[in-house]
Amino acid sequence: MLIVRDPRVLAILLALAVCPVVAGDAPRLPWAPTAWRTAWSMPDREGDPFPLGNPRHGVAEGGLAVATPQGAVAVHDPRTGRRRYAIPADAVPTAGVWVAAGTIVVARQVPGEADHRLSGYELTDGALLWRRTVTVEPVELVEGVPRYIGPRIMVTERGVTFLDRPRGPYTFTSLDLRTGRITARTVRPRDCLLHSAASARSVALVSDCSGRIELASVDPRTLRPDWTRSLPPSGQAASLSLTAGADGYLDTVGGNVESFFAPDGRLLSTARTALARPAATGAAEPGRWSRPFRIGSYPELRGEGDLLSSDRRATLTFLISLDTVTGRIRALPIALPPTWSSLVGTAEDMAFVHDEAGWIVAYTLVHGPSGDPAPPGGVPLSDWPDACALLGDRALGALGGGYRPGPVRRTVAGVPTPKPAGCDWIPATDEEAVVSVSVAWVFSTAAAAREAFAAIVRRVKQTGRYDPTTETPYALSQTLPRLPSGMLSESIVTAGPALVHLRSSSRRAIRLLTPRLQRSLLARYEPGAVVPDAGPLAARPPGWSFPADNSVDDLVVAGGLVHAGSGDGKVYALDAVSGALRWSHQIGDLVTSGPIRTDGTVYASTFSRIVALDAVSGRTRWSRRTTEASSFVIDGRTVYAWTGAQVIALDAASGRTRWRGRESGFIHRVTPHAAGDLVYATGPGGVVALDADSGERRWRFRADGRTGVAGVATTADTVYVASGDGRLHALDRVTGRPRWRSQVGSPTFAGPLASGGAVYVGAGGVLHKLDAATGARRWTFEAGRGAHTTTNALMIARGVAYLTRVGDRLHALDAATGKTRWIVPLGGGAGFRAPGPFTPVLAGDALYVAAGDGELHALDAATGTRRWGFQTGGDIRTAPVVEGGRVHVGSVNGNVYAIRASDGRVGG
């Protein structure tokens, strides 16, 4: 007989005794996908497909293969992202990468040729299995419509299938995946329009033969159909489309009706029924849901009967799957800002996405109990907040008042939101910008919302267009890439389980309203939390920041004002002490050159106009329409501009034309000589010297016609020309006669720069110092492969040659000997973005230089010791300007910064 004296043991036994009864009597909780969680991410700049639609990435169970810019194929662990090994680059460029059934298939192609060399490799170690050359030609067009739409090469677990005769009857050929031997060949009629897609085990074809539309699933080993289905007539070829998920589920559009099919050919649903809310059907096991087959905004039904899931106005990105029994769609959000993203592939419970910022992001699927039918995000739509109530008249009063709300209701999972999920606040006049509030998603828990917000913030910061001046634990603002309607600024705000977006074309409106939206959300979900009136970098003297409505690409500081030119077509004048706006002037759609200030006048240009503005009042002094005026320079009393293929000289005071050059078809850009008697213009053919007073040609130097001119520098008596064929030429300034030339290599990455009786030029991975009079080499510095051709990052000052961006580092070299004094890393790495103007600026004993990750560094000029760094939140587009104890820079995110030179702070 068992006697139990310990009450704790007795409680456990009682619980075990009753558990089967409780479990048997209670209803089972449905089990379904509930969330995608970020597993890892890695940079990958080359995201666009290869020609013919061949992918740059291949993924399957066991491996993720990525084509590198250098031509190699890097193989990564799909679970961790860790790089395992690389298939070396070949003399023939890579043209496609696939992974299936333990095999990597790589296509290589000589540009312009039809032949592709296909190679099969063992996934485990990269050992070569086979190699074969196939012919894949461009697809024939009929009345502007391609006869074939889809991948030309399709790799599945059952073989490699390719289309090799598109100009005659469609000829499909299949190769064995492990040996490369031909296993089957079939011909399809020439008079049919054909769409194709591949899953892991089959090839799907939609054919339109004289209006008869047929969907077929083909076995890649035999090229025989496993099944066929008829689709509604389309009426037009352009309305046909086909998408295949990795597990064989098909999404087709025919006759303006979107339909979803199972791998065995069963019709699961149409777009209309896929979004409907079915009655509860009991528990749903994890395997009941397909792998994601599409990425985009939350799917909505269009009037024609198909889905809209690529709305660029969306506030969140979703991975879209199918219920394999009912055909119902399930869309789960991923921590990714709304960007042009592509679904690289899937593997088991993982999905891999490539976004336009140049990153591969891996997500892991999380399962859990969920209602059936489950409300979106696990939260009833009735619990979603009213978007119009999140900002009221009082909050909008900060913009001047007069705004009226425009409620926007959404349909989510087939159900309209009871309360407005969006709200467009419309201003009283066209002078102000529309402000939009949108409830992006409401998660099942506050923790899930915080996790998504944190992941989105990480991704936004990697894109290089965020605004650190508005960042708080609850919000971050970013500038979205250019849309058809122009640039947009948005804030991503979270509180409790909600994720809300605030958008406007006015960055000033976003700065003012973001803290108000935060307080409104926190009052609803987290009362007691405090948000300051502005972010931690609020604009306060002695440092400040100002939000322009587009990228700031140039600025000048003089006379107590900061003048900045922006991609929104405005020239701004800001108070140099406080950052307050003195005036702004709309000169066009985009400021392409300037502002330049001289003698109380500010000059700037657009693609079609050059304007002169009063520096203090912003009043127009003169405006001249030009042809393609993309750049200009000022020398003394004259403005020299390049307009199309011609140089013009304008009177700086009146804008009247002084002369027009006659070098039509030759001019590419203009560089005036400091003495003012000659103007030098460079183009694909070489350099031409024009008389500064008359525009008459003095002389012309012809460079290699295939490579053109890479750079020009002038001194009082010599013009130095770096040509694209790897030579540096020294020409007499007056006559243009050659004095000497030196082979320095190509491409040119820095200079030429003349200083102290020497000329410096970086070319072919080497920085050269040459004697200015003879061309004799004084020393060379091996810059290596890290030298970028897009950067003139060279400065000579106080006996030191400063060279930036070599391996994302700043090198300080002794100008006399070429020996390294010090090296400082400039950042970049995973967050590296555009090159930018990395030439350093020396002021006092400090050196200021912009890094590729958007950070401005202040260094000790003698030792390279870092004094401070300031993260601007975007590529720095202007050279640093040091004035009044502040360092001024402009960023691609639209901010103008005045950073305190003493400690690198913006706020007080």
Short mmCIF file of C-alpha atoms in Angstrom, two decimals, residues 298-629:
data_model
loop_
_atom_site.label_atom_id
_atom_site.label_comp_id
_atom_site.label_asym_id
_atom_site.label_seq_id
_atom_site.Cartn_x
_atom_site.Cartn_y
_atom_site.Cartn_z
CA TYR A 298 -1.62 42.94 -46.95
CA PRO A 299 -3.60 41.41 -49.85
CA GLU A 300 -6.80 43.16 -50.84
CA LEU A 301 -9.32 42.24 -53.53
CA ARG A 302 -9.38 44.41 -56.63
CA GLY A 303 -12.55 44.89 -58.64
CA GLU A 304 -11.32 42.60 -61.43
CA GLY A 305 -11.18 39.61 -59.09
CA ASP A 306 -7.46 39.45 -58.37
CA LEU A 307 -5.33 40.47 -55.41
CA LEU A 308 -3.48 43.70 -54.83
CA SER A 309 -0.45 42.88 -52.70
CA SER A 310 2.25 45.23 -53.92
CA ASP A 311 0.93 48.60 -52.77
CA ARG A 312 3.93 50.91 -52.24
CA ARG A 313 1.79 53.03 -49.92
CA ALA A 314 1.59 50.12 -47.48
CA THR A 315 2.93 50.55 -43.97
CA LEU A 316 4.10 47.00 -43.37
CA THR A 317 5.40 44.05 -45.40
CA PHE A 318 3.75 40.61 -45.25
CA LEU A 319 4.63 37.06 -46.23
CA ILE A 320 1.58 35.39 -47.76
CA SER A 321 0.67 31.69 -47.44
CA LEU A 322 -2.31 29.44 -48.19
CA ASP A 323 -4.41 27.16 -46.01
CA THR A 324 -3.82 23.90 -47.89
CA VAL A 325 -7.36 22.66 -47.13
CA THR A 326 -9.57 25.71 -47.67
CA GLY A 327 -7.33 27.88 -49.84
CA ARG A 328 -7.76 30.74 -47.39
CA ILE A 329 -4.91 33.28 -47.37
CA ARG A 330 -2.91 34.00 -44.27
CA ALA A 331 -0.65 37.04 -44.31
CA LEU A 332 1.78 37.56 -41.43
CA PRO A 333 3.87 40.73 -41.05
CA ILE A 334 7.65 40.72 -41.11
CA ALA A 335 9.96 43.25 -39.54
CA LEU A 336 10.72 45.05 -42.77
CA PRO A 337 9.84 48.60 -43.83
CA PRO A 338 7.64 48.87 -46.96
CA THR A 339 10.23 48.50 -49.71
CA TRP A 340 10.56 46.80 -53.05
CA SER A 341 11.42 43.37 -51.65
CA SER A 342 11.71 39.96 -53.26
CA LEU A 343 11.17 36.51 -51.80
CA VAL A 344 14.49 34.73 -52.37
CA GLY A 345 13.15 31.34 -51.29
CA THR A 346 11.99 29.15 -48.43
CA ALA A 347 13.40 26.20 -46.52
CA GLU A 348 11.31 24.22 -44.04
CA ASP A 349 9.99 26.83 -41.57
CA MET A 350 12.17 29.68 -42.88
CA ALA A 351 11.78 32.42 -45.48
CA PHE A 352 14.52 34.52 -47.06
CA VAL A 353 13.88 38.06 -48.30
CA HIS A 354 16.05 40.49 -50.26
CA ASP A 355 15.17 44.16 -49.77
CA GLU A 356 16.04 47.25 -51.78
CA ALA A 357 18.45 48.42 -49.10
CA GLY A 358 20.75 45.58 -50.14
CA TRP A 359 20.18 43.00 -47.39
CA ILE A 360 19.17 39.35 -47.21
CA VAL A 361 16.98 38.82 -44.14
CA ALA A 362 16.12 35.35 -42.84
CA TYR A 363 12.87 34.80 -40.93
CA THR A 364 11.75 31.84 -38.84
CA LEU A 365 8.07 30.85 -38.61
CA VAL A 366 6.55 30.64 -35.14
CA HIS A 367 3.47 28.45 -34.48
CA GLY A 368 1.03 28.79 -31.65
CA PRO A 369 -2.60 28.52 -30.61
CA SER A 370 -4.85 30.62 -32.81
CA GLY A 371 -8.56 31.07 -33.27
CA ASP A 372 -10.14 29.50 -36.35
CA PRO A 373 -11.03 31.68 -38.08
CA ALA A 374 -8.25 33.64 -36.37
CA PRO A 375 -8.52 37.43 -36.25
CA PRO A 376 -5.63 39.23 -37.98
CA GLY A 377 -2.66 39.28 -35.64
CA GLY A 378 -4.74 37.44 -33.06
CA VAL A 379 -6.61 40.68 -32.17
CA PRO A 380 -10.24 41.38 -33.12
CA LEU A 381 -10.53 44.28 -35.55
CA SER A 382 -12.88 45.97 -33.09
CA ASP A 383 -9.88 46.42 -30.80
CA TRP A 384 -7.88 48.32 -33.41
CA PRO A 385 -7.61 52.04 -32.53
CA ASP A 386 -9.44 54.74 -34.48
CA ALA A 387 -6.70 56.33 -36.62
CA CYS A 388 -8.48 59.70 -36.74
CA ALA A 389 -8.64 59.82 -32.95
CA LEU A 390 -4.89 59.40 -32.57
CA LEU A 391 -4.28 62.98 -33.79
CA GLY A 392 -6.93 65.60 -33.19
CA ASP A 393 -7.46 69.26 -34.06
CA ARG A 394 -5.34 70.34 -31.11
CA ALA A 395 -2.35 68.29 -32.29
CA LEU A 396 -2.74 69.47 -35.88
CA GLY A 397 -2.85 73.05 -34.60
CA ALA A 398 0.94 72.89 -34.41
CA LEU A 399 0.89 73.11 -38.22
CA GLY A 400 -1.37 76.14 -38.29
CA GLY A 401 -4.87 74.67 -38.00
CA GLY A 402 -7.61 74.26 -40.59
CA TYR A 403 -7.04 70.53 -41.12
CA ARG A 404 -10.03 68.23 -41.63
CA PRO A 405 -9.93 64.44 -41.19
CA GLY A 406 -10.53 61.97 -44.03
CA PRO A 407 -11.27 58.53 -42.50
CA VAL A 408 -9.94 55.51 -44.43
CA ARG A 409 -11.32 52.03 -43.75
CA ARG A 410 -9.45 48.90 -44.75
CA THR A 411 -10.57 45.38 -45.49
CA VAL A 412 -8.45 42.90 -43.56
CA ALA A 413 -8.91 39.17 -44.09
CA GLY A 414 -12.20 39.86 -45.85
CA VAL A 415 -13.63 42.00 -43.04
CA PRO A 416 -13.90 45.83 -43.07
CA THR A 417 -12.33 47.52 -40.05
CA PRO A 418 -15.11 48.82 -37.77
CA LYS A 419 -13.15 52.01 -37.11
CA PRO A 420 -10.95 53.90 -39.56
CA ALA A 421 -7.57 52.16 -39.84
CA GLY A 422 -6.23 55.21 -41.65
CA CYS A 423 -6.82 58.94 -41.56
CA ASP A 424 -5.73 61.56 -44.09
CA TRP A 425 -5.66 65.01 -42.53
CA ILE A 426 -6.35 67.47 -45.36
CA PRO A 427 -5.04 71.05 -45.01
CA ALA A 428 -7.19 74.09 -45.74
CA THR A 429 -4.83 75.28 -48.51
CA ASP A 430 -2.47 73.70 -51.01
CA GLU A 431 0.42 75.44 -49.29
CA GLU A 432 0.43 72.85 -46.51
CA ALA A 433 1.06 69.11 -46.80
CA VAL A 434 -1.36 66.25 -46.20
CA VAL A 435 -0.65 64.27 -43.01
CA SER A 436 -1.62 60.58 -42.91
CA VAL A 437 -1.96 58.30 -39.90
CA SER A 438 -2.24 54.56 -40.51
CA VAL A 439 -2.61 51.63 -38.12
CA ALA A 440 -0.09 49.25 -39.63
CA TRP A 441 -0.91 46.29 -37.39
CA VAL A 442 -2.12 45.33 -33.94
CA PHE A 443 -0.24 42.38 -32.51
CA SER A 444 -1.47 39.83 -29.99
CA THR A 445 0.92 41.13 -27.33
CA ALA A 446 2.86 44.29 -26.58
CA ALA A 447 6.04 42.19 -26.59
CA ALA A 448 5.37 41.10 -30.19
CA ALA A 449 4.88 44.72 -31.23
CA ARG A 450 8.09 45.79 -29.50
CA GLU A 451 10.00 42.98 -31.18
CA ALA A 452 8.68 44.00 -34.61
CA PHE A 453 9.40 47.68 -33.91
CA ALA A 454 12.97 46.94 -32.80
CA ALA A 455 13.63 44.84 -35.90
CA ILE A 456 12.19 47.51 -38.21
CA VAL A 457 14.33 50.17 -36.53
CA ARG A 458 17.42 48.06 -37.15
CA ARG A 459 16.49 47.67 -40.80
CA VAL A 460 15.67 51.37 -41.22
CA LYS A 461 19.05 52.35 -39.80
CA GLN A 462 20.74 50.06 -42.27
CA THR A 463 19.07 51.83 -45.21
CA GLY A 464 20.69 55.16 -44.31
CA ARG A 465 17.71 57.51 -44.45
CA TYR A 466 16.55 57.90 -40.86
CA ASP A 467 16.36 60.97 -38.65
CA PRO A 468 18.14 60.61 -35.29
CA THR A 469 16.63 63.90 -34.09
CA THR A 470 13.21 62.25 -33.61
CA GLU A 471 14.34 58.90 -32.22
CA THR A 472 12.85 57.76 -28.91
CA PRO A 473 12.19 54.30 -27.44
CA TYR A 474 8.75 54.52 -29.10
CA ALA A 475 9.44 56.12 -32.50
CA LEU A 476 11.85 56.56 -35.36
CA SER A 477 11.47 58.70 -38.48
CA GLN A 478 12.82 57.91 -41.91
CA THR A 479 12.78 59.38 -45.39
CA LEU A 480 11.28 56.97 -47.90
CA PRO A 481 12.90 56.60 -51.33
CA ARG A 482 11.42 58.64 -54.16
CA LEU A 483 7.87 57.64 -55.06
CA PRO A 484 5.90 58.77 -58.12
CA SER A 485 4.39 61.50 -55.95
CA GLY A 486 7.78 62.59 -54.55
CA MET A 487 9.64 62.00 -51.30
CA LEU A 488 7.80 61.04 -48.16
CA SER A 489 8.86 61.20 -44.54
CA GLU A 490 7.35 58.79 -42.06
CA SER A 491 7.53 57.96 -38.39
CA ILE A 492 7.09 54.43 -37.11
CA VAL A 493 5.48 54.64 -33.67
CA THR A 494 4.62 51.87 -31.24
CA ALA A 495 2.87 51.57 -27.89
CA GLY A 496 1.28 48.50 -26.37
CA PRO A 497 0.40 46.01 -29.16
CA ALA A 498 -0.06 48.70 -31.85
CA LEU A 499 2.27 49.74 -34.63
CA VAL A 500 1.27 53.04 -36.28
CA HIS A 501 2.75 55.03 -39.16
CA LEU A 502 2.71 58.80 -39.60
CA ARG A 503 3.45 60.08 -43.11
CA SER A 504 3.75 63.42 -44.85
CA SER A 505 5.72 65.08 -47.60
CA SER A 506 6.61 67.75 -45.01
CA ARG A 507 9.44 66.70 -42.72
CA ARG A 508 8.64 69.67 -40.50
CA ALA A 509 5.16 68.21 -39.95
CA ILE A 510 6.66 64.82 -39.06
CA ARG A 511 9.00 66.42 -36.50
CA LEU A 512 6.20 68.36 -34.85
CA LEU A 513 3.57 65.61 -34.82
CA THR A 514 5.64 62.53 -33.96
CA PRO A 515 5.86 63.27 -30.20
CA ARG A 516 2.13 64.11 -30.16
CA LEU A 517 1.26 60.79 -31.79
CA GLN A 518 3.50 58.98 -29.30
CA ARG A 519 1.72 60.60 -26.36
CA SER A 520 -1.68 59.71 -27.81
CA LEU A 521 -0.77 56.04 -28.21
CA LEU A 522 0.90 55.85 -24.82
CA ALA A 523 -2.12 57.39 -23.11
CA ARG A 524 -4.21 54.54 -24.58
CA TYR A 525 -1.87 51.61 -24.00
CA GLU A 526 0.86 52.64 -21.54
CA PRO A 527 -0.36 55.48 -19.32
CA GLY A 528 2.43 56.94 -17.24
CA ALA A 529 5.10 56.71 -19.93
CA VAL A 530 6.65 60.09 -20.78
CA VAL A 531 7.73 61.40 -24.17
CA PRO A 532 9.55 64.74 -24.48
CA ASP A 533 8.23 67.41 -26.81
CA ALA A 534 11.10 66.64 -29.20
CA GLY A 535 13.71 63.95 -29.61
CA PRO A 536 16.99 63.77 -27.71
CA LEU A 537 18.71 65.82 -30.42
CA ALA A 538 16.24 68.69 -30.41
CA ALA A 539 17.30 71.79 -32.31
CA ARG A 540 18.80 74.00 -29.61
CA PRO A 541 21.78 76.35 -29.77
CA PRO A 542 24.71 76.10 -29.95
CA GLY A 543 24.13 73.14 -32.27
CA TRP A 544 21.01 72.49 -34.34
CA SER A 545 19.43 70.51 -37.17
CA PHE A 546 16.89 71.57 -39.78
CA PRO A 547 14.57 69.26 -41.79
CA ALA A 548 14.48 69.97 -45.51
CA ASP A 549 12.01 67.92 -47.52
CA ASN A 550 14.60 66.05 -49.55
CA SER A 551 18.29 65.23 -49.73
CA VAL A 552 20.68 68.12 -49.01
CA ASP A 553 23.50 67.86 -51.53
CA ASP A 554 25.40 71.14 -51.08
CA LEU A 555 25.64 74.03 -48.64
CA VAL A 556 27.59 77.20 -48.02
CA VAL A 557 28.05 79.22 -44.80
CA ALA A 558 28.65 82.97 -44.96
CA GLY A 559 27.33 86.23 -43.53
CA GLY A 560 25.54 84.60 -40.59
CA LEU A 561 23.50 82.34 -42.89
CA VAL A 562 23.63 78.73 -44.01
CA HIS A 563 22.40 78.31 -47.57
CA ALA A 564 21.48 74.75 -48.58
CA GLY A 565 20.26 73.23 -51.84
CA SER A 566 17.83 70.33 -51.66
CA GLY A 567 16.40 67.64 -53.86
CA ASP A 568 12.96 69.18 -53.29
CA GLY A 569 13.97 72.03 -55.62
CA LYS A 570 14.36 74.61 -52.87
CA VAL A 571 17.22 76.78 -51.71
CA TYR A 572 17.03 77.30 -47.94
CA ALA A 573 18.54 80.16 -45.91
CA LEU A 574 18.97 79.25 -42.23
CA ASP A 575 20.16 81.34 -39.31
CA ALA A 576 23.70 80.14 -38.63
CA VAL A 577 23.28 80.44 -34.84
CA SER A 578 19.82 78.97 -34.24
CA GLY A 579 19.01 77.05 -37.44
CA ALA A 580 15.75 78.98 -37.82
CA LEU A 581 14.44 79.28 -41.35
CA ARG A 582 14.99 82.78 -42.74
CA TRP A 583 13.60 82.06 -46.19
CA SER A 584 13.22 79.33 -48.82
CA HIS A 585 12.92 79.71 -52.57
CA GLN A 586 11.51 77.10 -54.96
CA ILE A 587 13.68 77.22 -58.07
CA GLY A 588 12.49 74.00 -59.73
CA ASP A 589 12.05 70.27 -59.17
CA LEU A 590 15.63 69.48 -58.17
CA VAL A 591 18.66 71.59 -57.27
CA THR A 592 21.44 70.10 -59.40
CA SER A 593 24.28 72.49 -58.60
CA GLY A 594 24.93 75.01 -55.86
CA PRO A 595 24.23 77.01 -53.87
CA ILE A 596 27.32 79.15 -54.38
CA ARG A 597 27.48 82.50 -52.60
CA THR A 598 29.55 85.44 -53.77
CA ASP A 599 29.17 89.20 -53.24
CA GLY A 600 25.80 88.95 -51.48
CA THR A 601 24.27 86.72 -54.15
CA VAL A 602 23.41 83.02 -53.99
CA TYR A 603 23.50 81.05 -57.27
CA ALA A 604 21.88 77.67 -57.90
CA SER A 605 20.70 75.63 -60.86
CA THR A 606 18.20 72.98 -61.89
CA PHE A 607 18.12 70.85 -65.03
CA SER A 608 16.60 73.75 -66.96
CA ARG A 609 17.35 76.99 -65.10
CA ILE A 610 20.07 79.01 -63.37
CA VAL A 611 18.94 81.51 -60.75
CA ALA A 612 20.60 84.26 -58.71
CA LEU A 613 18.99 85.12 -55.36
CA ASP A 614 19.62 87.88 -52.87
CA ALA A 615 21.46 86.12 -50.05
CA VAL A 616 19.63 87.95 -47.25
CA SER A 617 16.06 88.22 -48.55
CA GLY A 618 15.84 85.36 -51.07
CA ARG A 619 14.49 87.74 -53.70
CA THR A 620 15.21 86.73 -57.29
CA ARG A 621 17.88 88.90 -58.90
CA TRP A 622 17.77 87.08 -62.19
CA SER A 623 16.71 83.74 -63.65
CA ARG A 624 17.80 82.18 -66.92
CA ARG A 625 16.22 79.21 -68.68
CA THR A 626 18.87 76.90 -70.13
CA THR A 627 19.12 73.54 -71.83
CA GLU A 628 20.14 70.77 -69.46
CA ALA A 629 22.00 73.06 -67.06
#
